[in-house]
XYZ file of N, CA and C in Angstrom:
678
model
N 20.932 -114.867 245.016
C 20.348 -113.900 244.082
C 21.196 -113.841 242.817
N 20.422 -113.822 241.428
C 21.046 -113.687 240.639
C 22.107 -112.288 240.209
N 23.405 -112.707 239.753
C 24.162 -111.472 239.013
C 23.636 -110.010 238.588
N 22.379 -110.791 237.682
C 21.757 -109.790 236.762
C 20.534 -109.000 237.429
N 20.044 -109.663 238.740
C 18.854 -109.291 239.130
C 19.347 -108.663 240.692
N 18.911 -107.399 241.321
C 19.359 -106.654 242.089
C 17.904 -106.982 242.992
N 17.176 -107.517 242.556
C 15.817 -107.124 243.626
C 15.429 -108.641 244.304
N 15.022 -109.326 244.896
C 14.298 -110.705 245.095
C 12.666 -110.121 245.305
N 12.119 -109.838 246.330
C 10.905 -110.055 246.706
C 10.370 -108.191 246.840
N 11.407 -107.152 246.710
C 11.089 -105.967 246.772
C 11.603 -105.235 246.322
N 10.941 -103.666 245.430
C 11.828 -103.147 245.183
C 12.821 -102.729 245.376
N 14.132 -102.265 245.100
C 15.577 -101.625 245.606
C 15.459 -100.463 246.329
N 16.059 -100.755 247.358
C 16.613 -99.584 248.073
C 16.671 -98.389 246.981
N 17.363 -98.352 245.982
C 17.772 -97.509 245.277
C 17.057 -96.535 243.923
N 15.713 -97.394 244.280
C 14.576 -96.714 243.204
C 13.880 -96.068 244.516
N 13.173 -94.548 244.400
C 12.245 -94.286 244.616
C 11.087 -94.449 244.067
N 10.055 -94.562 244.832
C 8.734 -95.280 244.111
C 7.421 -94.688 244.578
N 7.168 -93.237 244.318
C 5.995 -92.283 244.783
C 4.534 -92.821 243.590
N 4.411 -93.643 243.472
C 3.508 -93.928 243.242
C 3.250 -95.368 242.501
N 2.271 -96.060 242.691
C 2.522 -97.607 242.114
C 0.719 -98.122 241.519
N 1.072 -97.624 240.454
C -0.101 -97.702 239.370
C -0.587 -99.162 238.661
N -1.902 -99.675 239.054
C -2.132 -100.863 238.803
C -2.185 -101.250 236.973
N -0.929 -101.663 236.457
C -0.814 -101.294 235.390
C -1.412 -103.142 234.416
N -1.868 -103.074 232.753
C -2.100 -103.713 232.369
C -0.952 -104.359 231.278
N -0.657 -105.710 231.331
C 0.406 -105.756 230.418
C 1.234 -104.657 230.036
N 2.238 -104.152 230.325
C 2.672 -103.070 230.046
C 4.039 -103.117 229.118
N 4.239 -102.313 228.216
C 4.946 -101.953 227.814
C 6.023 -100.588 227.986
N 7.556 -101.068 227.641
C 8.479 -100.052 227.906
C 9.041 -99.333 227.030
N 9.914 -98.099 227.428
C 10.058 -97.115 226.126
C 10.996 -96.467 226.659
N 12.539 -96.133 226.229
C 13.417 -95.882 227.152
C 14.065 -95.022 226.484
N 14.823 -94.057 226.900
C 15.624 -93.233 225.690
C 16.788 -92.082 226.746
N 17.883 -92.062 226.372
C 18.935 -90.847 226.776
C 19.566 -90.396 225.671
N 20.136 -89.263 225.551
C 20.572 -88.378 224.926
C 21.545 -89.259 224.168
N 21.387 -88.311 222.750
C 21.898 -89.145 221.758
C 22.153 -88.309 220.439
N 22.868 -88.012 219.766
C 22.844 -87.035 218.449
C 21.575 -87.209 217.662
N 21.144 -85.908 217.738
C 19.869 -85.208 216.818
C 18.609 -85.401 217.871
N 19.211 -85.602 219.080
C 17.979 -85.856 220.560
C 16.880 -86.109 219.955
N 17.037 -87.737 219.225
C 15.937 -88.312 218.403
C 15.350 -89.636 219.777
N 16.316 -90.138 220.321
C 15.129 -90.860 221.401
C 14.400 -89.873 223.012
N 15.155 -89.389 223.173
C 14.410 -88.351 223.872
C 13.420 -87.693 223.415
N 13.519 -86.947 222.081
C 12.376 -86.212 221.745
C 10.900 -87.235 221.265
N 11.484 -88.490 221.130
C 10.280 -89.549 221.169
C 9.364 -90.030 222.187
N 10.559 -89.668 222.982
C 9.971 -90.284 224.860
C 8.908 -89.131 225.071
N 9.401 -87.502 224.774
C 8.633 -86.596 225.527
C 7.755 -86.616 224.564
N 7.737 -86.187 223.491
C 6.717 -86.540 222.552
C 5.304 -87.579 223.179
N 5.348 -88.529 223.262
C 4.522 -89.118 224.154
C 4.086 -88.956 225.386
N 5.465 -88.615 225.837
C 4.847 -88.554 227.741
C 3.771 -87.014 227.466
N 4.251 -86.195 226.764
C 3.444 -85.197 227.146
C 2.177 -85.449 226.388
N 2.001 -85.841 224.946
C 0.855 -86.023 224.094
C 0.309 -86.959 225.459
N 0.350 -87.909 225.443
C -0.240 -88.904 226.401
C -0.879 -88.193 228.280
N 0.083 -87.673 228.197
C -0.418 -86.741 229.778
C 0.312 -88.075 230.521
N 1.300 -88.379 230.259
C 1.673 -89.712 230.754
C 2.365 -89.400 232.624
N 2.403 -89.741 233.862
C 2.170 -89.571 234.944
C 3.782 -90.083 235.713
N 4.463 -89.460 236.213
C 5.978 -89.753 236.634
C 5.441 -90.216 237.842
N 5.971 -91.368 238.025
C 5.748 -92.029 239.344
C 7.188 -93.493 239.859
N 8.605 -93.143 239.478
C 9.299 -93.332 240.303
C 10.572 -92.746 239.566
N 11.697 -92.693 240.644
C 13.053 -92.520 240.103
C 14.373 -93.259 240.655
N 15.130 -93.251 239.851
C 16.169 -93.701 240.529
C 17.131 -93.001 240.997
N 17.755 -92.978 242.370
C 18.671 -92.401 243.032
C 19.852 -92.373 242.394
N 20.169 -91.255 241.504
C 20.826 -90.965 241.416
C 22.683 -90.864 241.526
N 23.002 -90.918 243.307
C 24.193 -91.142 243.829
C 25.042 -91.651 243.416
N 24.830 -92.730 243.534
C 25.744 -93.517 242.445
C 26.196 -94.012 241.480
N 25.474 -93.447 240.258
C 26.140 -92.945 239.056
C 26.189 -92.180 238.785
N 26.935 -91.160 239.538
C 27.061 -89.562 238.956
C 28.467 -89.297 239.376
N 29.018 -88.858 238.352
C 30.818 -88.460 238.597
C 30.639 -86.888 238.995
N 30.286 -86.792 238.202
C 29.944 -84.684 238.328
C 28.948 -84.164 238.015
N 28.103 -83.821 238.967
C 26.795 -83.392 238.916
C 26.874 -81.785 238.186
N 25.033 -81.784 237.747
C 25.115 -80.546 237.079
C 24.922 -79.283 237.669
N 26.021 -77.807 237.665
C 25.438 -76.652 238.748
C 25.168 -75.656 237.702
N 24.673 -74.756 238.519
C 23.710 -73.430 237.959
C 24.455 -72.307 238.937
N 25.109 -71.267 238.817
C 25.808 -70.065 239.083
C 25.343 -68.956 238.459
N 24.985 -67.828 239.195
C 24.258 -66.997 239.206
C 24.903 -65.881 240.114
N 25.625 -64.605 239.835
C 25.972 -63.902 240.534
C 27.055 -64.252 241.552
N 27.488 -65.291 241.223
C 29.029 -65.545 242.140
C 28.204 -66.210 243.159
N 27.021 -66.911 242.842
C 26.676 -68.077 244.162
C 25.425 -69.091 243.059
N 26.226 -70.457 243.545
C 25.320 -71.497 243.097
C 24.375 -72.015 243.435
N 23.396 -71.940 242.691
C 21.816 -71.987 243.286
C 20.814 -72.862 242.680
N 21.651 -74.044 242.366
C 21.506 -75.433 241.522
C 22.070 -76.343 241.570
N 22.086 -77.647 242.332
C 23.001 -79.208 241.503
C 22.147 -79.997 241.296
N 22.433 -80.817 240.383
C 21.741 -81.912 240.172
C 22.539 -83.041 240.080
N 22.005 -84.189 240.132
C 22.968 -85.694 239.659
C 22.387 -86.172 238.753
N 22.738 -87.420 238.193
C 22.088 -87.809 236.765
C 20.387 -87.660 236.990
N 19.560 -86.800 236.154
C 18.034 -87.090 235.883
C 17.638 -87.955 235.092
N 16.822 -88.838 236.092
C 15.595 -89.518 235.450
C 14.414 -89.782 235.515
N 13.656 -90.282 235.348
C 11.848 -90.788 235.778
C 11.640 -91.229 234.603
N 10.755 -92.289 235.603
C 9.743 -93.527 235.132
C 8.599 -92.521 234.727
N 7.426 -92.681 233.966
C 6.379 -92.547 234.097
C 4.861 -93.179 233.493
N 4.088 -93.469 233.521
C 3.314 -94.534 232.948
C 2.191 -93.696 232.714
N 1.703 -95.074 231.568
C 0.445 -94.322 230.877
C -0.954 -95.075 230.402
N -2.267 -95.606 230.986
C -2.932 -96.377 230.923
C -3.971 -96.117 229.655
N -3.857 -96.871 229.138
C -4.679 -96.879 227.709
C -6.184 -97.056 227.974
N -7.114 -96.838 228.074
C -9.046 -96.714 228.235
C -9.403 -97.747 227.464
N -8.685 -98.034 226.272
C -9.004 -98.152 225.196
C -8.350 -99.589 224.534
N -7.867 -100.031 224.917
C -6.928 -101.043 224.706
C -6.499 -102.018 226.158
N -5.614 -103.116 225.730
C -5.039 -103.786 226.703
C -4.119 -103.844 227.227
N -3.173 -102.965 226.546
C -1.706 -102.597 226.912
C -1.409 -101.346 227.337
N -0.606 -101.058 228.751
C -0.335 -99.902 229.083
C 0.915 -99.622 228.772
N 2.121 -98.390 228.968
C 2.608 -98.079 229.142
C 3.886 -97.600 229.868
N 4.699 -97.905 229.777
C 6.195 -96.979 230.978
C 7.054 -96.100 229.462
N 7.260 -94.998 230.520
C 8.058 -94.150 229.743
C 9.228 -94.042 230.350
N 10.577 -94.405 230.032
C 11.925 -94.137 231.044
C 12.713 -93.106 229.998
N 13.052 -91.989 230.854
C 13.966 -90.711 229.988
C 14.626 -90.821 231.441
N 16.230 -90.621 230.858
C 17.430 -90.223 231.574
C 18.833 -90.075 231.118
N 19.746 -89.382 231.662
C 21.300 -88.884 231.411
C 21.664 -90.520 231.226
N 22.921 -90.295 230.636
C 23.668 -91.278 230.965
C 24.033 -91.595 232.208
N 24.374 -92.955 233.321
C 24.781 -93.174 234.171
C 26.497 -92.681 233.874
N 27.036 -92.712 234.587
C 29.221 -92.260 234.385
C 29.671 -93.448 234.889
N 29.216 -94.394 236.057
C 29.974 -95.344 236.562
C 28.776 -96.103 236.554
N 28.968 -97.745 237.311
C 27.855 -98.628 237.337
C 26.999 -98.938 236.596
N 27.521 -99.117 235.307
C 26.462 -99.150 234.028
C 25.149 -100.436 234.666
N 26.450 -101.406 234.445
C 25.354 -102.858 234.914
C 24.181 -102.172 236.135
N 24.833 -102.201 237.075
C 23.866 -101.915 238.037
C 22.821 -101.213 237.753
N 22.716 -99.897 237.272
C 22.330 -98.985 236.580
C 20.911 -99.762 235.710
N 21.262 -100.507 234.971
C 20.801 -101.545 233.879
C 19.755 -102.219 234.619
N 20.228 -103.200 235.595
C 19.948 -103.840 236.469
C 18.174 -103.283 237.696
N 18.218 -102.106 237.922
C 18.039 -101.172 238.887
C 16.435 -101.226 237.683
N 16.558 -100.164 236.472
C 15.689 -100.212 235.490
C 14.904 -101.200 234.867
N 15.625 -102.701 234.556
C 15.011 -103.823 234.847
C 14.213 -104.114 235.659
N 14.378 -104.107 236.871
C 13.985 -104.202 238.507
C 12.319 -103.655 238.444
N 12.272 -102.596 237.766
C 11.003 -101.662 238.397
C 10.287 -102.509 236.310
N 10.852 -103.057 235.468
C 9.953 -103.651 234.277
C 9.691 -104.517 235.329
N 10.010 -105.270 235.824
C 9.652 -106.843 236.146
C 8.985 -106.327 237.295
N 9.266 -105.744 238.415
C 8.071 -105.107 238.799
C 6.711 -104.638 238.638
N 6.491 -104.606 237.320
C 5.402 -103.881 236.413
C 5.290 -104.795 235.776
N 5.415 -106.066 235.506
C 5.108 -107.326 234.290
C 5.501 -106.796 233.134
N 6.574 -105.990 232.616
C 7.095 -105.443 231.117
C 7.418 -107.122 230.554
N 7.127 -107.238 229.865
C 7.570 -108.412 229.097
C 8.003 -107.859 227.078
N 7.840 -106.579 227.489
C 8.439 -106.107 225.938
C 8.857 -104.847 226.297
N 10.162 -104.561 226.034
C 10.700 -103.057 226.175
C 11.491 -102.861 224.851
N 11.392 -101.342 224.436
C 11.944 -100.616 223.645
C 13.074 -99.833 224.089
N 14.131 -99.645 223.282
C 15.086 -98.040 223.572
C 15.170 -97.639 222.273
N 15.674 -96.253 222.251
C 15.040 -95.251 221.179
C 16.901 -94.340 221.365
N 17.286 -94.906 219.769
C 18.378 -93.793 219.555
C 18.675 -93.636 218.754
N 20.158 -92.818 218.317
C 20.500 -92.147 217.119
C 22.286 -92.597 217.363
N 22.736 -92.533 215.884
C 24.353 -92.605 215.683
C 24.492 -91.704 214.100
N 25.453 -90.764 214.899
C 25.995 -90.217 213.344
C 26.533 -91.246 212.639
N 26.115 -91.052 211.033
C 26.627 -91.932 210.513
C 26.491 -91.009 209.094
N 28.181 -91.848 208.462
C 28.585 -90.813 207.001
C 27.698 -91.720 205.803
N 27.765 -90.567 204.773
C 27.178 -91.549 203.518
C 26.022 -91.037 203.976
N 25.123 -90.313 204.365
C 23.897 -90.349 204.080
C 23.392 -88.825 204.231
N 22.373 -87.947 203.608
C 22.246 -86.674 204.447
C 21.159 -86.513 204.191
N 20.987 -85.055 204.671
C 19.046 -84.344 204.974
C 18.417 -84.700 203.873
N 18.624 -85.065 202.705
C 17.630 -85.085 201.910
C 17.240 -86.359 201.694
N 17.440 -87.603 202.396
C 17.083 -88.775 202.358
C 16.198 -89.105 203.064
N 15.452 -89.926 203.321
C 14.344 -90.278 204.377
C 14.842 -91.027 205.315
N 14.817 -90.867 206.689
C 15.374 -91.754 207.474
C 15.193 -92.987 207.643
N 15.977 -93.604 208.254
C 15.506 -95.555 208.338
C 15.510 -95.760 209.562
N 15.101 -96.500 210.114
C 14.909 -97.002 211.449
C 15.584 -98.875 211.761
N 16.332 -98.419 211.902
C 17.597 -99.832 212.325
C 17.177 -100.663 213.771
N 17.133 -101.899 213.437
C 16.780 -102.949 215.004
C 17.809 -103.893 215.440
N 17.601 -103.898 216.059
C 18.588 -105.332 217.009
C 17.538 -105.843 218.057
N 17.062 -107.316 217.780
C 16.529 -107.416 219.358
C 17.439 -108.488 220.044
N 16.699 -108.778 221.320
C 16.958 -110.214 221.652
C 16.516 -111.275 221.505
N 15.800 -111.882 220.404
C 15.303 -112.449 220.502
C 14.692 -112.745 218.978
N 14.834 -113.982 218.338
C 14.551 -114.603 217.272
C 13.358 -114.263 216.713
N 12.169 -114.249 217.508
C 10.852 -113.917 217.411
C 10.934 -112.355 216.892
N 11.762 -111.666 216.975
C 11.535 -110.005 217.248
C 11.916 -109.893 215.578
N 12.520 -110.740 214.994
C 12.856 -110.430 213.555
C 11.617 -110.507 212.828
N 10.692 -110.720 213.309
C 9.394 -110.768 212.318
C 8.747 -109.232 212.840
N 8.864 -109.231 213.886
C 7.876 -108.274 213.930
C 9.003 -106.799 213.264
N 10.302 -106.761 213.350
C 10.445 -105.819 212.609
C 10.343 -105.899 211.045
N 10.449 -106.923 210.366
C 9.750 -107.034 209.615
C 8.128 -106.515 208.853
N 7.468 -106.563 209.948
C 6.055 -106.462 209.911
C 6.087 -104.772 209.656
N 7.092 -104.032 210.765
C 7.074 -102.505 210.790
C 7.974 -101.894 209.810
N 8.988 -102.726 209.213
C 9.680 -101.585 208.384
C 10.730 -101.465 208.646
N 10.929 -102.360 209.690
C 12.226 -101.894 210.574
C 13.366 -102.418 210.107
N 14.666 -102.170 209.274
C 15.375 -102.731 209.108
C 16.872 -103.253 210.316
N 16.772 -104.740 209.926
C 18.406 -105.604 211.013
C 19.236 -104.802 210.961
N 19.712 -104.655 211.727
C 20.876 -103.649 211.967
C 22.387 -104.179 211.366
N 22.839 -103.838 210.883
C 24.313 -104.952 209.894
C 24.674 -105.637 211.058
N 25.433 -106.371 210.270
C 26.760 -107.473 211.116
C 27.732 -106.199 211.988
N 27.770 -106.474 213.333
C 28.666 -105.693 213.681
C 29.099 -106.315 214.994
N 31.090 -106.221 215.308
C 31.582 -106.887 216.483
C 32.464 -105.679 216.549
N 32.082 -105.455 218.340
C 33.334 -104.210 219.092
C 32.559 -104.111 219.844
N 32.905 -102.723 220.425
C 32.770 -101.907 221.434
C 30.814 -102.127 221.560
N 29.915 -102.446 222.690
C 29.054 -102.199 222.900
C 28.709 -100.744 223.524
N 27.330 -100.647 224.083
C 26.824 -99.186 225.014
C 26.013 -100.077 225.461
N 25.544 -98.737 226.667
C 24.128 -99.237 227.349
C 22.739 -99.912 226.636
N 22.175 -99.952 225.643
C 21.570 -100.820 224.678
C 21.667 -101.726 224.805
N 22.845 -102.701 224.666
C 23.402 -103.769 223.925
C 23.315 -104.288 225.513
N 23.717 -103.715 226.849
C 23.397 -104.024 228.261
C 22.080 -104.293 228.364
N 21.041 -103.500 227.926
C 19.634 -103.998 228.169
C 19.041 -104.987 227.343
N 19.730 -105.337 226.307
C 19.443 -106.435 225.435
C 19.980 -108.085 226.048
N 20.963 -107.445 226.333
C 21.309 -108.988 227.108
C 20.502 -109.357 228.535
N 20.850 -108.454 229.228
C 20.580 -108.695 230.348
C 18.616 -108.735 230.795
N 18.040 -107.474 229.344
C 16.594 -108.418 229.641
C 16.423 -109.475 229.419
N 17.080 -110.231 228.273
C 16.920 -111.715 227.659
C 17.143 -112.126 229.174
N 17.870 -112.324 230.120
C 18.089 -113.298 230.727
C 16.513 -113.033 232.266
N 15.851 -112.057 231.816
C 14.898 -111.927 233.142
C 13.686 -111.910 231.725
N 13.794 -112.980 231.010
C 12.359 -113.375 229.837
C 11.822 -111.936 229.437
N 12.351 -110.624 228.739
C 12.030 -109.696 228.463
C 12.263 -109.761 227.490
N 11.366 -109.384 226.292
C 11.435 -109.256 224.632
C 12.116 -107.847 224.664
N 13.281 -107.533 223.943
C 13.867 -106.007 224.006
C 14.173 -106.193 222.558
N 13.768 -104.752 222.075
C 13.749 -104.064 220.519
C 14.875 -102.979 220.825
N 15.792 -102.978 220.287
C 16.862 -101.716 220.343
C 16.459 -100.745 219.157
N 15.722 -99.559 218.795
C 15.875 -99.487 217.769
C 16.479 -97.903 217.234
N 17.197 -97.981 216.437
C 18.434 -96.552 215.831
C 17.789 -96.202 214.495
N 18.221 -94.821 214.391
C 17.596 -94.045 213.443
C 18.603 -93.175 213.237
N 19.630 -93.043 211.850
C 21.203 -92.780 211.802
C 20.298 -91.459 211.676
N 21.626 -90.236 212.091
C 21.504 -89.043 211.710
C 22.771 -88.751 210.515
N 22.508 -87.650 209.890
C 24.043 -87.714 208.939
C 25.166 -87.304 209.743
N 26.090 -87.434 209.619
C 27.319 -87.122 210.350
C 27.894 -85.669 210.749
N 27.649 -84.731 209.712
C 27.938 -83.464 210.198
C 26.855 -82.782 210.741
N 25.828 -83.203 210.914
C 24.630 -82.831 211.625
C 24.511 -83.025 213.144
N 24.959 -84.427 213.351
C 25.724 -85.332 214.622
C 26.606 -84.592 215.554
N 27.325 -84.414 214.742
C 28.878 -83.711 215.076
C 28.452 -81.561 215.527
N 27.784 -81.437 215.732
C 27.257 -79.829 215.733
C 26.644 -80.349 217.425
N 26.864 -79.414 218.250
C 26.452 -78.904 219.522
C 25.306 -79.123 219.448
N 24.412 -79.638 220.516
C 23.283 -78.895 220.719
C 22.731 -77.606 220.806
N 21.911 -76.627 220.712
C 20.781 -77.498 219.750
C 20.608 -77.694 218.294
N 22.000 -77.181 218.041
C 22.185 -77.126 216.290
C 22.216 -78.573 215.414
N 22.547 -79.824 216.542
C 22.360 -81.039 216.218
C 21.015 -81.601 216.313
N 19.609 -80.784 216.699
C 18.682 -81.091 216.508
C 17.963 -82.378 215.070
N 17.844 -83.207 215.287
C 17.248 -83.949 214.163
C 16.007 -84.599 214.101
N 14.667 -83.594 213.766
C 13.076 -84.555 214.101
C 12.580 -85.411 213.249
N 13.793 -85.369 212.404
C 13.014 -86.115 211.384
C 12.699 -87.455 211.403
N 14.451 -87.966 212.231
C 14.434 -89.378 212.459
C 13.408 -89.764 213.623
N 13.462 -88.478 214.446
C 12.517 -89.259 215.872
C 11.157 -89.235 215.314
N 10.641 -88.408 214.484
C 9.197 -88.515 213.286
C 9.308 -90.121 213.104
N 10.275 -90.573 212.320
C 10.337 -91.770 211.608
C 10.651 -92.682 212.823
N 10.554 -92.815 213.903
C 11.002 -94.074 214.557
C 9.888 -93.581 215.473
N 9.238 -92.884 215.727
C 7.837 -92.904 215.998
C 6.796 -93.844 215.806
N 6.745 -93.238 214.135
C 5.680 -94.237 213.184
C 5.711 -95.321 213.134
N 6.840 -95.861 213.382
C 7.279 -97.134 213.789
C 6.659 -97.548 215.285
N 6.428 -96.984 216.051
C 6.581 -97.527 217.635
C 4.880 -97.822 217.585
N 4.285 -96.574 217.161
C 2.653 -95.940 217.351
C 2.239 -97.039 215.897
């Protein structure tokens, strides 16, 4: 079995899978928390406009360092471990369906993690996936219009951001994230992956939730997707 691929002939142990929707060419759409909760608020944005349908998750366990509790009167009456769900959305109207993936960051097992989410595209014939985020960044503020920044994998993908507006993301060598994991590692299971960022200004970034709220960019990297 390959490095990159966790599944051969069935899904993982490690996805739950309450429901398995006969889906058409489908497309993916992925997003975790990020300054100005511009790919999240894109994901729900859809899942809910769409009425879009949660039908698997991944277990949690093992990427979670410290789960989240709820205390109430000197007794805790809440944990959670990292949240996520799949959920899909069939178009009437068209030929292409849908997956929606919203979740925390994993803390340990990125790859795997990576790997696991892959598992349930190729499961579903995804042959094009999206992720949806934000980076504070200086030099720019509220009164500018946002831009929508790409990276894909794939040679072919420079036209089509082209086509949308989407501007190459600069020359840049260091430190990767989880992105830059799903970019490689779909290339190697024949998955077209679009990374695409939408800067927030920096002291906007830098403010707590929900005071770091930013819709403007997830507006603008919307219009882009739709």
């Amino acid at each position: 079995m390959d490095w990159w691929r966790l599944q051969d002939s069935s899904m993982h142990d490690s996805i739950t899978l309450y429901d398995r929707p006969e889906l058409r060419h489908p497309r993916m759409l992925l997003a975790w928390p990020d300054p100005g909760h511009v790919g999240l608020r894109v994901v729900d944005y859809l899942r809910k406009k769409l009425r879009a349908r949660g039908f698997a998750k991944i277990r949690p366990y093992d990427f979670s360092v410290a789960p989240w509790v709820s205390v109430k009167d000197g007794l805790m009456d809440r944990l959670e471990f990292m949240k996520n769900e799949f959920y899909y959305w069939k178009d009437a109207k068209g030929s292409s369906d849908l997956i929606l993936f919203r979740s925390e960051y994993p803390a340990v097992n990125i790859y795997e993690y990576v790997c696991l989410v892959l598992d349930v595209a190729s499961e579903f014939g995804v042959k094009r996936l999206y992720t949806a985020s934000s980076f504070g960044a200086a030099g720019i503020t509220h009164r500018e219009e946002p831009v929508v920044l790409g990276v894909g994998n794939r040679v072919g993908l420079k036209a089509t951001m082209e086509k949308y507006g989407i501007k190459p993301y600069p020359e840049y060598k260091g430190v990767g994230n989880i992105q830059s994991a799903f970019l490689w590692l779909a290339k190697k299971r024949d998955i077209e992956a679009l990374s695409l960022w939408s800067p927030v200004p920096y002291y906007i970034a830098r403010l707590p939730f929900p005071w770091s709220n930013y819709p403007k960019c997830s507006l603008a990297m919307l219009q882009k997707l739709v």
